[in-house]
CSV table of C-alpha atoms and ligand atoms in Angstrom, one decimal:
chain,number,residue,atom,x,y,z
A,1,UNK,CA,72.7,116.9,104.3
A,2,UNK,CA,73.8,117.0,100.9
A,3,UNK,CA,76.1,114.4,99.4
A,4,UNK,CA,79.6,115.2,98.6
A,5,UNK,CA,80.9,115.2,95.0
A,6,UNK,CA,84.3,113.2,95.8
A,7,UNK,CA,85.4,113.6,92.2
A,8,UNK,CA,84.9,117.5,92.0
A,9,UNK,CA,86.7,117.6,95.6
A,10,UNK,CA,89.7,115.8,93.8
A,11,UNK,CA,89.5,117.7,90.9
A,12,UNK,CA,89.8,121.0,92.8
A,13,UNK,CA,93.4,119.2,94.3
A,14,UNK,CA,94.5,117.5,91.2
A,15,UNK,CA,97.7,119.4,90.8
A,16,UNK,CA,98.8,119.0,94.1
A,17,UNK,CA,97.7,115.2,93.8
A,18,UNK,CA,99.9,114.8,90.8
A,19,UNK,CA,102.6,116.7,92.0
A,20,UNK,CA,102.8,114.3,95.2
A,21,UNK,CA,102.7,111.4,93.3
A,22,UNK,CA,105.5,112.5,90.8
A,23,UNK,CA,107.9,113.7,94.0
A,24,UNK,CA,107.1,110.1,95.6
A,25,UNK,CA,107.5,108.1,92.1
A,26,UNK,CA,111.2,109.7,91.9
A,27,UNK,CA,112.3,107.9,95.4
A,28,UNK,CA,113.8,104.6,93.8
A,29,UNK,CA,112.3,102.3,96.4
A,30,UNK,CA,113.5,99.1,95.4
A,31,UNK,CA,115.0,96.3,98.2
A,32,UNK,CA,118.6,96.9,98.6
A,33,UNK,CA,120.0,94.6,101.3
A,34,UNK,CA,123.4,96.6,100.9
A,35,UNK,CA,122.0,99.5,102.8
A,36,UNK,CA,119.6,98.0,105.0
A,37,UNK,CA,120.1,98.6,108.7
A,38,UNK,CA,118.4,99.0,111.8
A,39,UNK,CA,115.1,100.8,111.2
A,40,UNK,CA,115.3,100.5,107.6
A,41,UNK,CA,115.3,96.7,106.9
A,42,UNK,CA,114.9,96.6,103.6
A,43,UNK,CA,117.3,99.4,102.4
A,44,UNK,CA,117.7,103.1,102.1
A,45,UNK,CA,115.3,103.7,99.1
A,46,UNK,CA,112.5,102.0,101.1
A,47,UNK,CA,113.0,104.0,104.0
A,48,UNK,CA,113.1,107.2,102.3
A,49,UNK,CA,109.4,106.1,100.7
A,50,UNK,CA,107.9,105.2,103.8
A,51,UNK,CA,109.5,108.6,105.4
A,52,UNK,CA,107.7,110.4,102.3
A,53,UNK,CA,104.3,108.6,103.2
A,54,UNK,CA,104.4,109.2,107.0
A,55,UNK,CA,105.8,112.9,106.8
A,56,UNK,CA,102.9,113.7,104.6
A,57,UNK,CA,100.3,112.3,106.5
A,58,UNK,CA,101.7,113.7,109.8
A,59,UNK,CA,101.4,116.9,108.3
A,60,UNK,CA,97.6,116.3,107.4
A,61,UNK,CA,96.9,115.7,110.7
A,62,UNK,CA,96.9,112.2,111.1
A,63,UNK,CA,98.7,110.0,113.8
A,64,UNK,CA,101.4,108.2,112.5
A,65,UNK,CA,103.6,105.3,113.4
A,66,UNK,CA,106.7,103.9,112.2
A,67,UNK,CA,107.1,100.1,113.3
A,68,UNK,CA,110.8,99.6,112.7
A,69,UNK,CA,110.6,100.4,109.2
A,70,UNK,CA,108.9,96.9,108.4
A,71,UNK,CA,105.6,99.2,107.9
A,72,UNK,CA,103.9,102.2,109.0
A,73,UNK,CA,100.3,103.8,109.3
A,74,UNK,CA,98.4,106.9,109.7
A,75,UNK,CA,95.1,107.2,111.4
A,76,UNK,CA,92.4,109.6,111.7
A,77,UNK,CA,88.8,109.5,113.1
A,78,UNK,CA,87.4,107.9,116.2
A,79,UNK,CA,85.4,104.7,117.3
A,80,UNK,CA,85.9,101.1,118.1
A,81,UNK,CA,86.1,99.6,115.0
A,82,UNK,CA,89.2,100.3,112.5
A,83,UNK,CA,89.2,100.5,108.7
A,84,UNK,CA,92.3,99.6,106.8
A,85,UNK,CA,93.6,100.6,103.6
A,86,UNK,CA,96.9,98.6,102.8
A,87,UNK,CA,99.3,99.9,100.1
A,88,UNK,CA,103.0,99.4,99.4
A,89,UNK,CA,105.7,102.0,99.0
A,90,UNK,CA,108.3,99.4,97.4
A,91,UNK,CA,108.6,98.6,93.7
A,92,UNK,CA,110.3,95.7,91.7
A,93,UNK,CA,113.9,96.8,89.8
A,94,UNK,CA,113.3,99.1,86.9
A,95,UNK,CA,114.9,96.8,84.2
A,96,UNK,CA,115.8,98.4,80.9
A,97,UNK,CA,114.1,99.7,77.6
A,98,UNK,CA,112.2,102.5,79.1
A,99,UNK,CA,111.3,105.5,76.6
A,100,UNK,CA,110.8,107.9,79.7
A,101,UNK,CA,113.6,107.3,82.7
A,102,UNK,CA,111.8,105.3,85.2
A,103,UNK,CA,112.3,107.5,88.0
A,104,UNK,CA,111.6,110.8,86.2
A,105,UNK,CA,107.7,110.6,86.6
A,106,UNK,CA,107.1,112.4,83.5
A,107,UNK,CA,103.7,112.6,82.4
A,108,UNK,CA,103.4,111.8,78.5
A,109,UNK,CA,100.1,111.6,76.4
A,110,UNK,CA,97.8,111.7,79.6
A,111,UNK,CA,100.2,108.8,81.3
A,112,UNK,CA,102.3,109.2,84.5
A,113,UNK,CA,105.0,107.1,83.5
A,114,UNK,CA,107.5,105.7,86.2
A,115,UNK,CA,108.4,102.3,88.0
A,116,UNK,CA,105.6,101.8,90.6
A,117,UNK,CA,103.1,104.2,89.0
A,118,UNK,CA,100.5,101.7,88.9
A,119,UNK,CA,101.9,99.2,91.3
A,120,UNK,CA,101.8,100.5,94.1
A,121,UNK,CA,102.9,104.2,94.6
A,122,UNK,CA,100.4,105.8,92.7
A,123,UNK,CA,97.4,104.3,94.2
A,124,UNK,CA,99.2,104.7,97.8
A,125,UNK,CA,99.1,108.6,97.0
A,126,UNK,CA,95.6,108.2,95.9
A,127,UNK,CA,94.8,106.5,99.0
A,128,UNK,CA,96.5,109.4,100.8
A,129,UNK,CA,94.8,112.0,99.2
A,130,UNK,CA,91.3,110.1,99.4
A,131,UNK,CA,91.8,109.8,103.3
A,132,UNK,CA,92.7,113.7,103.6
A,133,UNK,CA,89.6,114.7,101.8
A,134,UNK,CA,87.3,112.8,104.1
A,135,UNK,CA,89.4,114.0,107.0
A,136,UNK,CA,88.9,117.5,105.9
A,137,UNK,CA,85.1,117.4,104.9
A,138,UNK,CA,84.6,117.4,108.5
A,139,UNK,CA,81.7,114.4,107.8
A,140,UNK,CA,81.2,112.7,111.2
A,141,UNK,CA,82.8,109.3,111.4
A,142,UNK,CA,82.0,106.5,113.8
A,143,UNK,CA,85.3,104.5,112.9
A,144,UNK,CA,88.8,104.7,112.8
A,145,UNK,CA,90.6,104.9,109.5
A,146,UNK,CA,93.9,103.5,109.0
A,147,UNK,CA,96.2,103.9,106.3
A,148,UNK,CA,98.8,101.1,106.7
A,149,UNK,CA,102.1,101.2,104.5
A,150,UNK,CA,104.3,98.0,103.8
A,151,UNK,CA,107.5,98.0,102.6
A,152,UNK,CA,108.4,94.5,101.0
A,153,UNK,CA,105.4,93.3,99.1
A,154,UNK,CA,107.4,92.7,95.9
A,155,UNK,CA,109.4,90.3,98.0
A,156,UNK,CA,108.7,88.4,101.2
A,157,UNK,CA,105.6,90.1,102.9
A,158,UNK,CA,107.8,90.3,105.8
A,159,UNK,CA,106.5,94.0,106.3
A,160,UNK,CA,103.1,92.9,107.1
A,161,UNK,CA,104.0,89.6,109.4
A,162,UNK,CA,106.0,91.8,111.2
A,163,UNK,CA,103.6,94.8,111.3
A,164,UNK,CA,100.6,92.8,112.4
A,165,UNK,CA,102.6,90.6,115.1
A,166,UNK,CA,102.4,93.9,117.2
A,167,UNK,CA,99.5,96.0,115.7
A,168,UNK,CA,96.0,95.9,115.3
A,169,UNK,CA,94.3,94.0,112.7
A,170,UNK,CA,91.5,96.0,110.9
A,171,UNK,CA,87.9,95.5,111.4
A,172,UNK,CA,87.9,95.4,107.7
A,173,UNK,CA,89.7,96.8,104.9
A,174,UNK,CA,90.8,97.1,101.2
A,175,UNK,CA,94.2,97.1,99.1
A,176,UNK,CA,94.2,99.4,96.1
A,177,UNK,CA,97.1,96.7,94.7
A,178,UNK,CA,95.0,95.1,92.1
A,179,UNK,CA,92.0,95.2,89.7
A,180,UNK,CA,88.7,97.0,89.8
A,181,UNK,CA,85.9,96.3,90.5
A,182,UNK,CA,86.6,94.1,93.3
A,183,UNK,CA,88.9,90.6,94.1
A,184,UNK,CA,86.9,89.0,97.2
A,185,UNK,CA,88.0,85.6,96.8
A,186,UNK,CA,91.7,84.0,96.1
A,187,UNK,CA,92.3,80.4,96.0
A,188,UNK,CA,94.8,78.6,98.6
A,189,UNK,CA,98.4,78.1,97.0
A,190,UNK,CA,101.0,75.4,97.8
A,191,UNK,CA,104.3,75.0,96.6
A,192,UNK,CA,105.4,71.5,96.7
A,193,UNK,CA,108.3,68.9,96.1
A,194,UNK,CA,107.9,65.3,95.1
A,195,UNK,CA,110.8,63.3,95.3
A,196,UNK,CA,111.4,60.0,94.0
A,197,UNK,CA,112.4,58.2,96.8
A,198,UNK,CA,115.8,56.1,96.6
A,199,UNK,CA,114.2,52.8,98.6
A,200,UNK,CA,111.5,53.0,95.8
A,201,UNK,CA,113.6,52.6,93.1
A,202,UNK,CA,116.6,50.5,94.6
A,203,UNK,CA,113.9,47.7,95.3
A,204,UNK,CA,113.4,47.8,91.4
A,205,UNK,CA,116.6,46.4,91.4
A,206,UNK,CA,118.8,49.2,90.0
A,207,UNK,CA,120.6,49.7,88.0
A,208,UNK,CA,119.1,46.8,86.2
A,209,UNK,CA,119.9,48.2,82.8
A,210,UNK,CA,119.7,44.8,81.2
A,211,UNK,CA,117.4,44.6,78.6
A,212,UNK,CA,117.1,48.6,78.6
A,213,UNK,CA,117.3,50.0,75.4
A,214,UNK,CA,118.4,53.5,76.8
A,215,UNK,CA,119.2,54.7,80.1
A,216,UNK,CA,118.1,58.4,81.1
A,217,UNK,CA,121.2,60.4,82.2
A,218,UNK,CA,119.2,63.3,83.2
A,219,UNK,CA,115.9,65.5,82.4
A,220,UNK,CA,115.7,69.4,83.2
A,221,UNK,CA,112.6,71.7,82.7
A,222,UNK,CA,111.3,74.7,84.2
A,223,UNK,CA,112.8,77.2,86.8
A,224,UNK,CA,109.8,78.2,88.9
A,225,UNK,CA,106.5,76.4,90.5
A,226,UNK,CA,104.2,79.1,89.2
A,227,UNK,CA,105.3,78.7,85.4
A,228,UNK,CA,104.4,76.1,82.9
A,229,UNK,CA,107.9,75.5,81.5
A,230,UNK,CA,108.2,76.3,77.9
A,231,UNK,CA,111.7,74.5,77.7
A,232,UNK,CA,113.1,70.6,78.6
A,233,UNK,CA,116.0,68.6,77.9
A,234,UNK,CA,117.0,65.1,78.4
A,235,UNK,CA,120.1,63.2,78.0
A,236,UNK,CA,120.0,59.4,77.1
A,237,UNK,CA,122.8,56.8,76.9
A,238,UNK,CA,122.0,54.2,74.2
A,239,UNK,CA,122.0,50.6,75.5
A,240,UNK,CA,120.0,47.9,73.7
A,241,UNK,CA,119.1,51.1,71.1
A,242,UNK,CA,121.1,52.5,68.4
A,243,UNK,CA,121.4,56.4,69.2
A,244,UNK,CA,120.3,57.0,65.5
A,245,UNK,CA,117.0,55.0,66.4
A,246,UNK,CA,116.1,57.1,69.2
A,247,UNK,CA,116.6,60.3,67.1
A,248,UNK,CA,114.5,59.1,64.3
A,249,UNK,CA,111.7,57.9,66.6
A,250,UNK,CA,111.8,61.5,68.5
A,251,UNK,CA,111.6,63.3,65.1
A,252,UNK,CA,108.8,61.3,64.0
A,253,UNK,CA,107.2,62.0,67.0
A,254,UNK,CA,107.5,66.0,66.9
A,255,UNK,CA,106.2,65.5,63.2
A,256,UNK,CA,103.2,63.7,64.3
A,257,UNK,CA,102.2,65.7,67.1
A,258,UNK,CA,103.5,69.5,66.0
A,259,UNK,CA,105.4,70.0,68.7
A,260,UNK,CA,108.6,72.0,68.8
A,261,UNK,CA,112.2,70.2,69.3
A,262,UNK,CA,115.4,68.9,68.4
A,263,UNK,CA,117.5,65.6,68.6
A,264,UNK,CA,121.0,65.4,68.7
A,265,UNK,CA,123.9,63.2,69.1
A,266,UNK,CA,126.7,64.4,71.3
A,267,UNK,CA,129.8,62.1,72.2
A,268,UNK,CA,127.7,59.2,72.0
A,269,UNK,CA,124.7,60.4,73.9
A,270,UNK,CA,121.5,61.5,72.6
A,271,UNK,CA,120.3,65.3,73.7
A,272,UNK,CA,116.4,65.6,73.1
A,273,UNK,CA,114.8,68.8,73.5
A,274,UNK,CA,111.0,70.0,74.0
A,275,UNK,CA,109.6,73.7,73.5
A,276,UNK,CA,106.0,74.2,74.9
A,277,UNK,CA,104.4,77.1,75.8
A,278,UNK,CA,105.0,79.1,79.3
A,279,UNK,CA,102.2,80.7,80.8
A,280,UNK,CA,101.5,81.6,84.3
A,281,UNK,CA,101.1,78.4,86.6
A,282,UNK,CA,97.3,79.4,88.0
A,283,UNK,CA,96.0,78.2,84.7
A,284,UNK,CA,98.3,75.5,83.3
A,285,UNK,CA,95.9,74.2,80.8
A,286,UNK,CA,96.5,77.3,78.6
A,287,UNK,CA,100.1,76.4,78.1
A,288,UNK,CA,102.1,73.5,76.7
A,289,UNK,CA,104.3,71.9,79.4
A,290,UNK,CA,107.8,71.1,77.7
A,291,UNK,CA,108.7,68.8,80.7
A,292,UNK,CA,105.8,66.6,80.6
A,293,UNK,CA,105.4,66.4,76.9
A,294,UNK,CA,109.1,65.4,76.8
A,295,UNK,CA,108.3,62.6,79.3
A,296,UNK,CA,105.4,61.5,77.5
A,297,UNK,CA,107.8,60.6,74.3
A,298,UNK,CA,110.1,58.8,76.7
A,299,UNK,CA,107.3,56.4,77.8
A,300,UNK,CA,107.5,55.0,74.2
A,301,UNK,CA,111.1,54.0,74.9
A,302,UNK,CA,112.3,50.8,77.1
A,303,UNK,CA,114.4,52.8,79.9
A,304,UNK,CA,116.1,51.5,82.6
A,305,UNK,CA,114.0,50.8,85.8
A,306,UNK,CA,114.5,54.1,87.9
A,307,UNK,CA,113.7,55.9,84.5
A,308,UNK,CA,110.8,54.0,84.0
A,309,UNK,CA,109.2,54.5,87.4
A,310,UNK,CA,109.5,58.1,87.2
A,311,UNK,CA,108.3,58.3,83.9
A,312,UNK,CA,105.4,56.1,84.6
A,313,UNK,CA,104.1,58.5,87.4
A,314,UNK,CA,104.6,61.3,85.2
A,315,UNK,CA,102.6,59.7,82.6
A,316,UNK,CA,99.8,58.6,85.3
A,317,UNK,CA,99.6,61.6,87.3
A,318,UNK,CA,101.1,64.7,85.7
A,319,UNK,CA,100.8,64.7,81.9
A,320,UNK,CA,98.4,66.6,80.9
A,321,UNK,CA,96.8,66.8,84.3
A,322,UNK,CA,96.1,70.5,85.1
A,323,UNK,CA,93.1,69.7,87.5
A,324,UNK,CA,94.5,66.9,89.3
A,325,UNK,CA,92.2,64.4,87.9
A,326,UNK,CA,94.1,61.1,87.6
A,327,UNK,CA,95.4,61.9,91.6
A,328,UNK,CA,92.0,62.1,92.6
A,329,UNK,CA,92.2,65.7,93.8
A,330,UNK,CA,90.0,67.2,91.2
A,331,UNK,CA,87.4,69.8,92.3
A,332,UNK,CA,85.4,72.6,90.9
A,333,UNK,CA,84.1,75.1,92.8
A,334,UNK,CA,81.1,77.2,91.6
A,335,UNK,CA,82.5,80.6,92.8
A,336,UNK,CA,86.3,80.1,92.6
A,337,UNK,CA,86.8,77.4,90.1
A,338,UNK,CA,89.0,74.4,89.7
A,339,UNK,CA,91.9,73.2,91.6
A,340,UNK,CA,94.9,73.4,89.5
A,341,UNK,CA,98.1,71.4,89.3
A,342,UNK,CA,101.0,72.8,87.6
A,343,UNK,CA,104.2,71.0,87.1
A,344,UNK,CA,106.9,73.6,87.3
A,345,UNK,CA,110.1,72.1,87.6
A,346,UNK,CA,111.4,68.6,86.8
A,347,UNK,CA,114.9,67.6,87.4
A,348,UNK,CA,115.9,64.2,86.8
A,349,UNK,CA,119.7,63.4,87.6
A,350,UNK,CA,120.7,59.2,87.2
A,351,UNK,CA,123.5,60.0,89.8
A,352,UNK,CA,121.4,61.8,92.2
A,353,UNK,CA,117.7,63.1,92.9
A,354,UNK,CA,114.8,63.0,90.8
A,355,UNK,CA,112.0,65.3,91.8
A,356,UNK,CA,109.1,67.7,90.4
A,357,UNK,CA,108.1,70.8,91.9
A,358,UNK,CA,104.5,71.4,91.8
A,359,UNK,CA,102.2,74.4,92.1
A,360,UNK,CA,98.6,73.5,93.2
A,361,UNK,CA,96.0,76.2,94.1
A,362,UNK,CA,92.6,75.3,95.4
A,363,UNK,CA,89.3,76.8,96.2
A,364,UNK,CA,88.1,77.2,99.6
A,365,UNK,CA,85.3,74.8,99.7
A,366,UNK,CA,87.9,72.0,99.2
A,367,UNK,CA,89.5,71.4,102.5
A,368,UNK,CA,93.6,71.3,102.3
A,369,UNK,CA,93.8,68.2,104.6
A,370,UNK,CA,91.2,66.2,102.0
A,371,UNK,CA,93.6,66.9,98.8
A,372,UNK,CA,96.9,66.8,100.5
A,373,UNK,CA,95.9,63.4,102.2
A,374,UNK,CA,94.9,61.9,98.9
A,375,UNK,CA,97.9,63.4,97.1
A,376,UNK,CA,100.2,61.9,100.0
A,377,UNK,CA,98.6,58.3,99.7
A,378,UNK,CA,99.2,58.5,96.2
A,379,UNK,CA,102.8,59.4,95.9
A,380,UNK,CA,103.6,57.1,98.7
A,381,UNK,CA,101.9,54.0,96.6
A,382,UNK,CA,103.9,55.4,93.7
A,383,UNK,CA,107.3,55.6,95.7
A,384,UNK,CA,107.4,59.3,96.1
A,385,UNK,CA,107.7,61.7,99.2
A,386,UNK,CA,106.0,65.2,99.3
A,387,UNK,CA,107.5,68.2,100.9
A,388,UNK,CA,105.2,71.2,101.3
A,389,UNK,CA,107.3,74.1,100.6
A,390,UNK,CA,104.9,77.0,101.2
A,391,UNK,CA,101.2,76.8,101.9
A,392,UNK,CA,98.9,79.7,101.8
A,393,UNK,CA,95.0,79.3,102.7
A,394,UNK,CA,92.4,80.3,100.5
A,395,UNK,CA,91.3,83.9,101.3
A,396,UNK,CA,87.6,84.9,101.0
A,397,UNK,CA,85.0,87.7,101.9
A,398,UNK,CA,81.4,86.7,102.0
A,399,UNK,CA,79.9,88.4,99.2
A,400,UNK,CA,77.2,89.6,101.5
A,401,UNK,CA,79.7,91.5,103.8
A,402,UNK,CA,79.0,95.0,104.1
A,403,UNK,CA,82.5,95.5,102.8
A,404,UNK,CA,82.0,94.0,99.7
A,405,UNK,CA,78.5,95.7,99.1
A,406,UNK,CA,79.5,98.8,100.2
A,407,UNK,CA,82.4,98.8,98.0
A,408,UNK,CA,80.3,97.6,94.9
A,409,UNK,CA,77.6,100.2,95.5
A,410,UNK,CA,80.5,103.1,95.9
A,411,UNK,CA,82.2,101.9,92.4
A,412,UNK,CA,78.9,101.9,90.7
A,413,UNK,CA,78.0,105.2,92.0
A,414,UNK,CA,81.7,106.8,90.8
A,415,UNK,CA,81.8,105.0,87.7
A,416,UNK,CA,78.1,104.4,86.3
A,417,UNK,CA,79.6,100.7,85.8
A,418,UNK,CA,78.4,97.6,87.1
A,419,UNK,CA,80.6,96.3,89.8
A,420,UNK,CA,80.9,92.6,89.4
A,421,UNK,CA,83.1,90.7,91.7
A,422,UNK,CA,86.1,88.7,91.1
A,423,UNK,CA,87.7,85.7,92.5
A,424,UNK,CA,91.0,84.4,91.3
A,425,UNK,CA,93.7,81.9,91.2
A,426,UNK,CA,96.6,84.3,92.3
A,427,UNK,CA,97.0,86.0,95.6
A,428,UNK,CA,97.1,89.9,96.1
A,429,UNK,CA,98.0,91.9,99.1
A,430,UNK,CA,94.3,91.8,100.3
A,431,UNK,CA,95.0,88.4,101.8
A,432,UNK,CA,97.0,90.0,104.3
A,433,UNK,CA,94.0,91.6,106.4
A,434,UNK,CA,91.8,89.0,108.0
A,435,UNK,CA,88.9,90.5,106.0
A,436,UNK,CA,90.0,92.2,103.1
A,437,UNK,CA,89.5,92.8,99.5
A,438,UNK,CA,91.6,94.1,96.6
A,439,UNK,CA,89.9,97.2,95.3
A,440,UNK,CA,91.5,98.7,92.1
A,441,UNK,CA,93.4,100.6,90.9
A,442,UNK,CA,93.3,99.0,87.3
A,443,UNK,CA,90.1,99.5,85.7
A,444,UNK,CA,88.7,97.0,83.6
A,445,UNK,CA,89.8,96.9,80.1
A,446,UNK,CA,93.1,99.0,80.9
A,447,UNK,CA,96.3,97.1,80.2
A,448,UNK,CA,98.6,96.1,82.9
A,449,UNK,CA,101.6,97.7,83.3
A,450,UNK,CA,102.9,96.6,86.6
A,451,UNK,CA,106.5,95.1,86.5
A,452,UNK,CA,107.2,96.1,83.1
A,453,UNK,CA,108.9,98.7,80.9
A,454,UNK,CA,107.1,102.1,80.7
A,455,UNK,CA,104.9,101.1,83.9
A,456,UNK,CA,102.3,103.9,83.8
A,457,UNK,CA,99.0,105.0,85.1
A,458,UNK,CA,96.7,107.3,83.5
A,459,UNK,CA,96.5,110.6,85.3
A,460,UNK,CA,92.8,110.5,84.3
A,461,UNK,CA,92.2,107.3,86.3
A,462,UNK,CA,94.5,108.3,89.1
A,463,UNK,CA,92.2,111.1,89.6
A,464,UNK,CA,89.0,108.9,89.4
A,465,UNK,CA,90.5,106.3,91.7
A,466,UNK,CA,91.1,108.9,94.3
A,467,UNK,CA,87.3,109.9,94.3
A,468,UNK,CA,86.4,106.3,94.4
A,469,UNK,CA,88.9,105.8,97.6
A,470,UNK,CA,87.6,108.9,99.4
A,471,UNK,CA,84.0,107.8,98.8
A,472,UNK,CA,84.7,104.5,99.8
A,473,UNK,CA,86.7,105.2,103.2
A,474,UNK,CA,83.7,107.9,104.1
A,475,UNK,CA,81.2,105.1,103.6
A,476,UNK,CA,83.3,102.4,105.6
A,477,UNK,CA,83.8,104.4,108.3
A,478,UNK,CA,80.8,106.9,108.5
B,501,LIG,ZN1,101.8,95.6,94.3
């Protein structure tokens, strides 16, 4: 048997491929609770997009199933084992500032521009065409192939959660919803809320403002756990210290450190602002955390007892502690890199709660139970309580697993490039499969336009990705 030239097969049908991608991209499949109903839990746009792909696959002779509008699938082939290809038909809202209308799906300079072009409707069409090519090639398969279409990947993943409650988990599979060559490992993700306990600071004899230079009234920094905050603001009431003195000290601190910020007086109170550098919380060391930097300054003031306890805790355990070193949870993994700790939100209210919202990402070689117990102990000693808001365990497929080695080989054969495998601190759709990796569609070196204005996929890359997916499906299912 001669080997298939998958790229040539895709090129023969490239007009149809582009036409379908355009039709599909013209459906505004944004989450819309207003039009949600039974069978369309995320609204009409997403329902229409799901219908589009299921109809297309039905016409191609695949067996399709709609799982309550939460997700759907299309299957062909035969055998015990099941190969899954998981993509999603929903998109994030378009926003403004587009140079080409977000749902026109125009081709400009070789770019197919539309919301969803690269994330993830373009790749969804690539996967469907790839599957059709394999099916129509008549090459014998020993496994079943199932395209699975999720519908709320951009919000809560309710789609895959619901789908896999009733449907078969593929033996192995991939998701075309991230980067080439291949993402095989993703850190565990935790969102935590850490609160100063009332009993701990009441024990300190609050208000106990006697002798304090100033009382910390409030401090606010950050909005999301997974971002390094670039703004922080603190309000202080001068007690033993003059307001002017605090302002002067702060300005001197800014000058000395080169940090950006302001100090103002308002109604006898002091308002301090700090500016930092916001980056994604998966790599907090690359940013400047405005919140912990501002608290670092506050540590030089004689504050009221409750604030002092809060400030001291921040100083000891969070200030420039991007890897949890002082808490005692630092861990470096050869493959997946270090545990990272991001202090995404700080909120202190002298009349109410004082808390941090933390995002901790950890490699698979460090058990969750181990680091979370150490953290819990440290917090308890310091008078803080821990609440786990969300926990996603690490996801990893063995680099020697045939899924990984097969996709690496396919990528190299199709592109002539070496297929290094990637471990990341983020989360891809690949982790919804028990044995799943992310495989494209963004080629190395290409700018990532997902979620941005003028989102696009290069037509050339769409075609190349389709050929890669066709060979991948065939090699995994043969
Ligand atoms: Zn996506």
